[in-house]
C-alpha cells in the first residue's frame, strides 16, 4: 500500500558522525529512514565533504543530485545543516545550485542560525564585526526557504530584531523521533537503568569557566544578575533577561561593549552565556535543590567534569548513555525523570521531553508556554514553576503510581500519534505543503 509520501523525491542532509557525540548523525539517519518508510524516495547528502571543502566530493554530489531531481530539501536533523551545503565559492547547493524549496526545521534557531550565518565568534568587544542584522536578514529571507520553528519566543525575538517576519515562520511542536516511538511498543528490560528519580543531560563546567567574557566587569555583572533573576523566576527565559540587562545600560556603554544586535559580539556573547553558562548554572541550581536523591546520567560533552560534580555539588554521576540504545531504557525504567529544558529555548521544549513520553517514560520539566498551548491543560501536570513546586510534584508522583501511570500513558498516546516525526513530515510535506507555493 502506498505511503503518504509516495511520489516525493526528497534530499536530506546527514551530519558527520563525530559531531555532538554522534547524536545529530543518529537523528538524521533515523529521520531519513522514516521518510523512506512513509513512501518517499530519499537522497542522503553527507555534510562531511562540504565541511572539509572537498571539491571532488562537492562536484559529485551536485551531479548526483541533478540526476536524482529532488522535489524538496529537508535538512536533517535541523535547519542548521542547510547552511553548510555550500561550494568552495560560497554557493548553497540546495537554493543556489539546485534552486529547490528547502524546509527549514529550526532547533535553537535564535542562537544556532545566526552563529552559522555570521561565522564570527569574537571573544572580546574590540574584535566585533558590524552589519550583522543585514547579513542575517539576507540569508534567512531567501525565497526558497520555508521556515518552521519549535519556539514561538524565537520567532518573536527575530521578528522584533528585524531579521525575519513572524508571518514567514510556522510553528511546530518538537516531535518524538522514531526510535523513541518504537521503544514505546516494547516491554522494558526490568534491570536496565532502574531508578526512582533521574536526570539525563549535559552541563558545561569547564567551558563556562573558560569564557573570556567573565574577565570584563560589566559583562560579568550582566551574567551574574541574569542568572540570579532566572533562578528566582524559572519561568522567564534567559534571552529576555539578557536583553533587559543590556537595554538597561546607557547607549555609550552598549556601543563600547558592542552589545547591539548589529554586532557579531552581541550574538556570540548571548550564545555562549545561554548555551554554556546558563545551561550549567541553572541546571545545577535546580538539581541541587532536589530533596530526593537522584541519578545523574549523560554529560558526554564534558565527561571529565564528574569529579567536580561530586566534590562541589555532591552530585553522583552514573554514566554517559547512548542516546538511541540506552536513553530510552532509562526513560522507561525510571519512576520520574527530572529535566531542565535546554536554556536555548525560550518558550519551546526539546526533543528529549517528547522522546521520554513517547517511549512510556514520565518527565517533569520547567514550564514552557508552547507545550501548554499545544497539549492543553494536562501539560500543567508535568511542568514545574519553581524548585519548591518541582519537589512537590516529585513527591506526589512517587507516592501515587496510578496517577503517574495515567498521565504518562495519556501523553504517550498523544505524542506517538499526533506529534511523532512521521506525523510532522506528513503535515509539512503533504497536508499543508507551504513549500509548493
CSV table of C-alpha atoms in Angstrom, one decimal:
chain,number,residue,atom,x,y,z
A,1,UNK,CA,0.0,0.0,0.0
A,2,UNK,CA,1.5,3.4,-0.9
A,3,UNK,CA,2.6,5.6,1.9
A,4,UNK,CA,1.6,9.2,2.4
A,5,UNK,CA,4.9,10.5,0.9
A,6,UNK,CA,4.8,8.2,-2.1
A,7,UNK,CA,5.9,10.1,-5.2
A,8,UNK,CA,8.0,12.7,-3.3
A,9,UNK,CA,11.7,12.9,-4.0
A,10,UNK,CA,13.5,14.4,-1.0
A,11,UNK,CA,17.1,15.4,-0.4
A,12,UNK,CA,18.1,15.2,3.2
A,13,UNK,CA,21.4,16.1,5.0
A,14,UNK,CA,23.4,13.6,7.1
A,15,UNK,CA,25.9,15.3,9.6
A,16,UNK,CA,29.3,13.9,10.3
A,17,UNK,CA,29.2,11.0,12.8
A,18,UNK,CA,31.6,12.7,15.2
A,19,UNK,CA,29.6,15.9,15.7
A,20,UNK,CA,27.8,16.4,19.1
A,21,UNK,CA,28.6,12.9,20.2
A,22,UNK,CA,27.0,11.4,17.1
A,23,UNK,CA,23.5,12.4,18.3
A,24,UNK,CA,22.7,14.6,15.2
A,25,UNK,CA,24.0,11.9,12.9
A,26,UNK,CA,21.8,9.2,14.5
A,27,UNK,CA,18.8,11.6,14.5
A,28,UNK,CA,19.3,12.3,10.8
A,29,UNK,CA,19.7,8.6,9.8
A,30,UNK,CA,16.5,7.7,11.8
A,31,UNK,CA,14.5,10.6,10.2
A,32,UNK,CA,15.8,9.7,6.7
A,33,UNK,CA,14.7,6.1,7.1
A,34,UNK,CA,11.3,7.2,8.4
A,35,UNK,CA,10.8,9.2,5.3
A,36,UNK,CA,11.5,6.1,3.2
A,37,UNK,CA,9.1,4.1,5.3
A,38,UNK,CA,6.4,6.7,4.5
A,39,UNK,CA,7.0,6.2,0.8
A,40,UNK,CA,9.4,8.9,-0.2
A,41,UNK,CA,12.5,8.5,-2.4
A,42,UNK,CA,15.4,10.0,-0.4
A,43,UNK,CA,18.8,11.2,-1.3
A,44,UNK,CA,21.2,11.3,1.6
A,45,UNK,CA,23.6,14.3,1.2
A,46,UNK,CA,26.5,13.9,3.6
A,47,UNK,CA,27.8,17.1,5.1
A,48,UNK,CA,31.4,16.0,5.8
A,49,UNK,CA,32.6,16.7,2.3
A,50,UNK,CA,31.2,20.2,2.4
A,51,UNK,CA,32.7,20.9,5.8
A,52,UNK,CA,36.2,19.9,4.5
A,53,UNK,CA,35.8,21.7,1.2
A,54,UNK,CA,36.4,18.6,-0.8
A,55,UNK,CA,36.0,19.8,-4.4
A,56,UNK,CA,35.7,16.3,-5.9
A,57,UNK,CA,33.0,15.3,-3.4
A,58,UNK,CA,31.0,18.6,-3.9
A,59,UNK,CA,31.1,18.2,-7.7
A,60,UNK,CA,30.0,14.6,-7.4
A,61,UNK,CA,27.2,15.5,-5.0
A,62,UNK,CA,25.9,18.2,-7.4
A,63,UNK,CA,26.0,15.7,-10.3
A,64,UNK,CA,24.2,13.0,-8.3
A,65,UNK,CA,21.5,15.5,-7.1
A,66,UNK,CA,20.8,16.8,-10.5
A,67,UNK,CA,20.3,13.2,-11.7
A,68,UNK,CA,18.0,12.5,-8.7
A,69,UNK,CA,15.8,15.5,-9.4
A,70,UNK,CA,14.6,16.2,-5.9
A,71,UNK,CA,11.2,18.0,-5.3
A,72,UNK,CA,12.2,19.4,-2.0
A,73,UNK,CA,15.1,19.6,0.5
A,74,UNK,CA,14.6,18.7,4.2
A,75,UNK,CA,17.9,19.3,6.0
A,76,UNK,CA,18.2,16.8,8.9
A,77,UNK,CA,18.1,16.8,11.8
A,78,UNK,CA,17.5,20.6,11.6
A,79,UNK,CA,17.9,23.7,9.5
A,80,UNK,CA,21.5,24.4,10.5
A,81,UNK,CA,22.7,21.8,8.1
A,82,UNK,CA,21.2,23.5,5.1
A,83,UNK,CA,23.6,26.4,5.7
A,84,UNK,CA,26.6,24.0,5.4
A,85,UNK,CA,25.8,22.7,2.0
A,86,UNK,CA,27.9,25.2,0.1
A,87,UNK,CA,30.5,25.1,-2.6
A,88,UNK,CA,34.0,26.4,-2.0
A,89,UNK,CA,32.8,29.6,-3.7
A,90,UNK,CA,30.0,30.0,-1.2
A,91,UNK,CA,27.1,29.0,-3.4
A,92,UNK,CA,24.4,27.0,-1.5
A,93,UNK,CA,23.8,23.6,-3.2
A,94,UNK,CA,20.1,23.5,-2.3
A,95,UNK,CA,19.0,27.0,-3.1
A,96,UNK,CA,21.6,28.5,-5.4
A,97,UNK,CA,22.6,25.4,-7.5
A,98,UNK,CA,19.5,23.1,-7.5
A,99,UNK,CA,17.1,26.0,-6.7
A,100,UNK,CA,14.7,23.8,-4.9
A,101,UNK,CA,12.4,24.7,-1.9
A,102,UNK,CA,14.0,23.9,1.4
A,103,UNK,CA,12.1,23.1,4.5
A,104,UNK,CA,14.0,24.7,7.5
A,105,UNK,CA,13.2,22.9,10.7
A,106,UNK,CA,14.8,25.1,13.4
A,107,UNK,CA,16.1,23.8,16.6
A,108,UNK,CA,17.7,26.5,18.7
A,109,UNK,CA,17.1,28.8,15.8
A,110,UNK,CA,17.5,32.1,17.6
A,111,UNK,CA,21.1,31.3,18.7
A,112,UNK,CA,22.1,28.5,16.3
A,113,UNK,CA,21.3,30.0,12.9
A,114,UNK,CA,22.9,33.5,13.5
A,115,UNK,CA,26.1,31.7,14.7
A,116,UNK,CA,26.4,29.8,11.5
A,117,UNK,CA,25.4,32.6,9.2
A,118,UNK,CA,27.7,35.2,10.7
A,119,UNK,CA,30.6,32.8,11.2
A,120,UNK,CA,32.4,35.1,13.6
A,121,UNK,CA,32.7,34.5,17.3
A,122,UNK,CA,34.8,37.4,18.8
A,123,UNK,CA,35.9,36.8,22.4
A,124,UNK,CA,36.2,40.5,23.2
A,125,UNK,CA,34.2,43.5,22.0
A,126,UNK,CA,37.1,45.0,20.2
A,127,UNK,CA,37.1,42.1,17.7
A,128,UNK,CA,33.5,42.6,16.7
A,129,UNK,CA,32.2,43.0,13.2
A,130,UNK,CA,29.2,45.1,12.3
A,131,UNK,CA,26.3,44.8,9.8
A,132,UNK,CA,25.1,41.6,11.5
A,133,UNK,CA,21.3,42.2,11.1
A,134,UNK,CA,21.5,42.9,7.4
A,135,UNK,CA,23.6,39.7,6.9
A,136,UNK,CA,21.1,37.6,8.9
A,137,UNK,CA,18.2,39.1,7.1
A,138,UNK,CA,19.7,38.4,3.7
A,139,UNK,CA,20.2,34.7,4.3
A,140,UNK,CA,17.1,34.0,6.4
A,141,UNK,CA,14.7,35.6,3.9
A,142,UNK,CA,15.8,33.5,0.9
A,143,UNK,CA,12.7,33.0,-1.3
A,144,UNK,CA,13.2,29.2,-1.3
A,145,UNK,CA,13.4,28.8,2.5
A,146,UNK,CA,10.2,27.6,4.3
A,147,UNK,CA,10.8,28.2,8.0
A,148,UNK,CA,9.4,26.2,10.9
A,149,UNK,CA,10.2,26.9,14.5
A,150,UNK,CA,9.5,24.8,17.6
A,151,UNK,CA,9.7,28.0,19.7
A,152,UNK,CA,7.3,31.0,19.4
A,153,UNK,CA,9.7,33.0,21.5
A,154,UNK,CA,12.4,32.6,19.0
A,155,UNK,CA,10.1,33.7,16.2
A,156,UNK,CA,9.0,36.8,18.2
A,157,UNK,CA,12.6,37.8,19.0
A,158,UNK,CA,13.9,37.6,15.4
A,159,UNK,CA,10.8,39.5,14.2
A,160,UNK,CA,11.5,42.2,16.8
A,161,UNK,CA,15.1,42.5,15.7
A,162,UNK,CA,14.0,42.9,12.0
A,163,UNK,CA,15.7,39.6,10.9
A,164,UNK,CA,12.7,37.7,9.6
A,165,UNK,CA,8.9,38.5,10.0
A,166,UNK,CA,6.9,36.2,12.3
A,167,UNK,CA,4.4,35.6,9.5
A,168,UNK,CA,7.1,33.8,7.5
A,169,UNK,CA,7.8,31.2,10.2
A,170,UNK,CA,5.4,28.4,11.0
A,171,UNK,CA,5.2,26.8,14.5
A,172,UNK,CA,5.6,23.1,15.2
A,173,UNK,CA,5.9,21.2,18.5
A,174,UNK,CA,9.2,19.3,18.7
A,175,UNK,CA,8.4,15.7,17.5
A,176,UNK,CA,9.2,12.4,19.1
A,177,UNK,CA,11.7,10.7,16.9
A,178,UNK,CA,11.1,7.2,15.5
A,179,UNK,CA,13.4,5.3,17.8
A,180,UNK,CA,11.6,6.5,21.0
A,181,UNK,CA,8.2,5.8,19.5
A,182,UNK,CA,9.3,2.2,18.7
A,183,UNK,CA,10.6,1.7,22.2
A,184,UNK,CA,7.1,2.6,23.4
A,185,UNK,CA,5.8,-0.6,21.9
A,186,UNK,CA,8.4,-2.8,23.6
A,187,UNK,CA,8.5,-4.1,27.2
A,188,UNK,CA,11.3,-2.5,29.1
A,189,UNK,CA,14.2,-4.6,30.3
A,190,UNK,CA,13.5,-4.9,34.0
A,191,UNK,CA,17.0,-4.2,35.2
A,192,UNK,CA,18.2,-1.6,32.7
A,193,UNK,CA,18.9,1.7,34.5
A,194,UNK,CA,16.2,1.1,37.1
A,195,UNK,CA,15.9,4.4,39.1
A,196,UNK,CA,13.4,6.3,41.2
A,197,UNK,CA,14.5,9.8,40.1
A,198,UNK,CA,17.0,10.6,37.4
A,199,UNK,CA,18.3,13.5,35.3
A,200,UNK,CA,19.8,13.0,31.8
A,201,UNK,CA,21.6,15.8,30.2
A,202,UNK,CA,24.8,18.0,29.9
A,203,UNK,CA,26.4,20.7,32.0
A,204,UNK,CA,29.5,22.6,30.8
A,205,UNK,CA,31.5,23.4,33.9
A,206,UNK,CA,34.9,23.8,32.2
A,207,UNK,CA,33.6,25.6,29.1
A,208,UNK,CA,31.8,28.1,31.3
A,209,UNK,CA,34.8,28.7,33.4
A,210,UNK,CA,37.0,29.4,30.4
A,211,UNK,CA,34.7,32.1,28.8
A,212,UNK,CA,36.7,35.3,28.4
A,213,UNK,CA,33.6,37.5,29.0
A,214,UNK,CA,33.9,36.9,32.7
A,215,UNK,CA,37.1,38.9,32.8
A,216,UNK,CA,35.2,42.1,31.8
A,217,UNK,CA,33.5,43.6,34.9
A,218,UNK,CA,30.4,44.9,33.1
A,219,UNK,CA,29.8,41.7,31.2
A,220,UNK,CA,30.4,39.6,34.4
A,221,UNK,CA,27.9,41.8,36.2
A,222,UNK,CA,25.3,41.2,33.5
A,223,UNK,CA,25.8,37.5,33.7
A,224,UNK,CA,25.5,37.5,37.5
A,225,UNK,CA,22.3,39.5,37.6
A,226,UNK,CA,20.7,37.5,34.8
A,227,UNK,CA,21.5,34.1,36.4
A,228,UNK,CA,20.1,35.3,39.8
A,229,UNK,CA,16.9,36.5,38.1
A,230,UNK,CA,16.5,33.2,36.2
A,231,UNK,CA,16.9,31.1,39.3
A,232,UNK,CA,14.5,33.3,41.2
A,233,UNK,CA,11.9,33.1,38.4
A,234,UNK,CA,12.4,29.9,36.5
A,235,UNK,CA,9.5,30.6,34.0
A,236,UNK,CA,11.4,33.5,32.4
A,237,UNK,CA,13.7,32.8,29.5
A,238,UNK,CA,17.3,33.8,29.6
A,239,UNK,CA,17.2,35.6,26.2
A,240,UNK,CA,14.6,38.1,27.6
A,241,UNK,CA,16.6,38.5,30.8
A,242,UNK,CA,19.8,39.2,29.0
A,243,UNK,CA,18.2,41.7,26.7
A,244,UNK,CA,16.6,43.5,29.6
A,245,UNK,CA,20.0,43.9,31.3
A,246,UNK,CA,21.7,45.0,28.1
A,247,UNK,CA,19.0,47.6,27.4
A,248,UNK,CA,19.5,48.9,31.0
A,249,UNK,CA,23.0,50.0,30.0
A,250,UNK,CA,23.3,53.5,28.7
A,251,UNK,CA,23.8,53.9,25.0
A,252,UNK,CA,27.6,54.7,25.1
A,253,UNK,CA,28.2,51.6,27.3
A,254,UNK,CA,26.3,49.4,24.9
A,255,UNK,CA,28.2,50.8,22.0
A,256,UNK,CA,31.6,50.4,23.7
A,257,UNK,CA,30.8,46.8,24.6
A,258,UNK,CA,29.3,46.1,21.2
A,259,UNK,CA,26.2,44.7,22.8
A,260,UNK,CA,23.9,45.7,20.0
A,261,UNK,CA,22.2,43.2,17.6
A,262,UNK,CA,24.1,44.6,14.6
A,263,UNK,CA,27.4,43.4,16.2
A,264,UNK,CA,28.8,39.9,16.0
A,265,UNK,CA,30.0,40.2,19.6
A,266,UNK,CA,26.4,40.6,20.8
A,267,UNK,CA,25.4,37.3,19.1
A,268,UNK,CA,28.5,35.4,20.4
A,269,UNK,CA,28.0,36.8,23.9
A,270,UNK,CA,24.4,35.7,24.3
A,271,UNK,CA,25.0,32.4,22.6
A,272,UNK,CA,27.8,31.4,25.0
A,273,UNK,CA,26.2,32.8,28.1
A,274,UNK,CA,22.9,31.0,27.4
A,275,UNK,CA,24.1,27.7,25.9
A,276,UNK,CA,27.1,27.2,28.2
A,277,UNK,CA,26.8,29.2,31.4
A,278,UNK,CA,23.0,29.3,31.6
A,279,UNK,CA,22.6,25.6,31.0
A,280,UNK,CA,25.2,24.8,33.6
A,281,UNK,CA,24.3,27.2,36.3
A,282,UNK,CA,20.5,26.9,36.2
A,283,UNK,CA,20.5,23.1,35.8
A,284,UNK,CA,22.8,22.7,38.8
A,285,UNK,CA,20.7,25.1,40.8
A,286,UNK,CA,17.6,23.0,40.2
A,287,UNK,CA,19.3,19.7,40.7
A,288,UNK,CA,21.0,20.6,43.9
A,289,UNK,CA,17.6,21.9,45.1
A,290,UNK,CA,16.0,18.5,44.8
A,291,UNK,CA,15.1,16.9,48.2
A,292,UNK,CA,15.0,13.4,46.8
A,293,UNK,CA,18.2,11.6,45.8
A,294,UNK,CA,18.6,11.3,42.1
A,295,UNK,CA,20.9,9.7,39.5
A,296,UNK,CA,22.8,11.8,37.0
A,297,UNK,CA,23.3,10.4,33.5
A,298,UNK,CA,24.8,11.9,30.3
A,299,UNK,CA,27.4,14.7,30.3
A,300,UNK,CA,29.0,13.2,27.2
A,301,UNK,CA,30.3,16.7,26.2
A,302,UNK,CA,32.4,17.1,29.4
A,303,UNK,CA,32.9,13.6,30.8
A,304,UNK,CA,36.0,14.7,32.8
A,305,UNK,CA,33.8,17.0,35.0
A,306,UNK,CA,32.4,14.2,37.1
A,307,UNK,CA,34.8,14.8,39.9
A,308,UNK,CA,33.8,18.4,40.1
A,309,UNK,CA,30.1,17.4,40.1
A,310,UNK,CA,30.7,15.2,43.1
A,311,UNK,CA,33.2,17.4,45.0
A,312,UNK,CA,31.5,20.8,44.6
A,313,UNK,CA,27.8,19.9,44.1
A,314,UNK,CA,27.5,16.4,45.7
A,315,UNK,CA,26.0,15.0,42.5
A,316,UNK,CA,26.8,11.4,41.9
A,317,UNK,CA,27.4,10.8,38.2
A,318,UNK,CA,26.4,7.4,36.9
A,319,UNK,CA,27.4,7.1,33.2
A,320,UNK,CA,27.2,8.5,29.7
A,321,UNK,CA,24.3,7.0,27.8
A,322,UNK,CA,23.9,6.2,24.2
A,323,UNK,CA,21.1,8.5,23.1
A,324,UNK,CA,19.4,5.8,21.0
A,325,UNK,CA,20.0,2.5,22.7
A,326,UNK,CA,20.3,3.4,26.4
A,327,UNK,CA,18.5,6.6,27.0
A,328,UNK,CA,15.1,5.2,26.1
A,329,UNK,CA,15.7,2.4,28.6
A,330,UNK,CA,16.5,4.9,31.3
A,331,UNK,CA,13.2,6.8,30.5
A,332,UNK,CA,11.2,3.6,30.5
A,333,UNK,CA,12.7,2.2,33.8
A,334,UNK,CA,12.7,5.4,35.9
A,335,UNK,CA,9.7,6.4,38.0
A,336,UNK,CA,10.4,10.1,37.5
A,337,UNK,CA,12.8,11.9,35.1
A,338,UNK,CA,13.6,15.5,36.1
A,339,UNK,CA,14.6,17.8,33.4
A,340,UNK,CA,15.6,21.5,33.0
A,341,UNK,CA,14.8,22.3,29.3
A,342,UNK,CA,17.9,23.5,27.4
A,343,UNK,CA,18.1,27.2,28.1
A,344,UNK,CA,18.5,27.9,24.4
A,345,UNK,CA,14.7,27.5,24.1
A,346,UNK,CA,12.6,30.5,25.1
A,347,UNK,CA,9.1,29.1,25.1
A,348,UNK,CA,9.5,25.7,23.4
A,349,UNK,CA,10.6,22.3,24.5
A,350,UNK,CA,13.4,19.9,23.5
A,351,UNK,CA,13.0,16.6,21.6
A,352,UNK,CA,14.2,14.8,24.8
A,353,UNK,CA,10.9,15.6,26.6
A,354,UNK,CA,8.9,14.2,23.6
A,355,UNK,CA,11.1,11.1,23.4
A,356,UNK,CA,10.7,10.4,27.1
A,357,UNK,CA,6.9,10.4,26.9
A,358,UNK,CA,6.8,8.6,23.6
A,359,UNK,CA,8.6,5.6,24.9
A,360,UNK,CA,6.4,5.4,28.1
A,361,UNK,CA,8.5,7.4,30.5
A,362,UNK,CA,7.5,10.2,32.8
A,363,UNK,CA,9.3,13.6,32.9
A,364,UNK,CA,8.8,16.7,34.9
A,365,UNK,CA,10.3,19.9,33.3
A,366,UNK,CA,10.2,23.7,33.8
A,367,UNK,CA,7.1,25.5,32.4
A,368,UNK,CA,7.1,26.1,28.7
A,369,UNK,CA,4.2,28.0,27.2
A,370,UNK,CA,4.3,26.4,23.8
A,371,UNK,CA,3.8,22.9,25.3
A,372,UNK,CA,0.9,24.2,27.4
A,373,UNK,CA,-0.8,25.9,24.4
A,374,UNK,CA,-0.4,22.8,22.1
A,375,UNK,CA,-1.1,19.9,24.5
A,376,UNK,CA,-3.7,21.6,26.7
A,377,UNK,CA,-4.5,21.5,30.5
A,378,UNK,CA,-2.8,18.2,31.1
A,379,UNK,CA,0.6,19.9,30.4
A,380,UNK,CA,0.4,21.7,33.7
A,381,UNK,CA,0.6,18.3,35.5
A,382,UNK,CA,4.1,17.7,34.2
A,383,UNK,CA,5.6,21.2,34.4
A,384,UNK,CA,7.0,23.0,37.4
A,385,UNK,CA,7.4,26.7,38.0
A,386,UNK,CA,9.9,26.7,40.9
A,387,UNK,CA,12.2,24.3,42.7
A,388,UNK,CA,9.6,24.0,45.5
A,389,UNK,CA,6.9,23.2,43.0
A,390,UNK,CA,9.2,20.6,41.5
A,391,UNK,CA,9.8,18.9,44.9
A,392,UNK,CA,6.1,18.8,45.5
A,393,UNK,CA,5.4,17.2,42.1
A,394,UNK,CA,8.2,14.6,42.6
A,395,UNK,CA,6.8,13.6,46.0
A,396,UNK,CA,3.3,13.5,44.5
A,397,UNK,CA,4.2,11.2,41.6
A,398,UNK,CA,6.5,8.9,43.6
A,399,UNK,CA,3.7,8.2,46.1
A,400,UNK,CA,0.9,7.9,43.5
A,401,UNK,CA,2.0,5.4,40.9
A,402,UNK,CA,-1.5,5.2,39.4
A,403,UNK,CA,-1.7,8.9,38.7
A,404,UNK,CA,1.9,8.8,37.3
A,405,UNK,CA,0.9,5.9,35.0
A,406,UNK,CA,-2.3,7.5,33.9
A,407,UNK,CA,-0.7,10.8,32.9
A,408,UNK,CA,2.2,9.0,31.3
A,409,UNK,CA,0.0,6.8,29.2
A,410,UNK,CA,-2.2,9.7,28.1
A,411,UNK,CA,0.8,11.7,26.9
A,412,UNK,CA,2.4,8.7,25.3
A,413,UNK,CA,-0.6,8.1,23.2
A,414,UNK,CA,-1.0,11.8,22.2
A,415,UNK,CA,2.7,12.2,21.3
A,416,UNK,CA,3.1,8.9,19.5
A,417,UNK,CA,0.0,9.5,17.3
A,418,UNK,CA,-0.1,13.3,16.9
A,419,UNK,CA,3.5,14.5,17.5
A,420,UNK,CA,5.8,11.9,16.0
A,421,UNK,CA,8.3,12.8,13.3
A,422,UNK,CA,6.1,10.8,10.9
A,423,UNK,CA,3.1,12.9,11.7
A,424,UNK,CA,5.2,16.1,11.3
A,425,UNK,CA,6.6,15.0,8.0
A,426,UNK,CA,3.2,14.2,6.6
A,427,UNK,CA,1.8,17.5,7.8
A,428,UNK,CA,4.6,19.7,6.4
A,429,UNK,CA,5.2,17.8,3.1
A,430,UNK,CA,1.7,16.6,2.2
A,431,UNK,CA,-1.2,18.0,4.2
A,432,UNK,CA,-0.1,21.7,4.3
A,433,UNK,CA,2.8,21.9,1.8
A,434,UNK,CA,3.9,25.5,2.1
A,435,UNK,CA,7.0,24.6,0.1
A,436,UNK,CA,4.9,24.1,-3.0
A,437,UNK,CA,3.8,27.7,-3.2
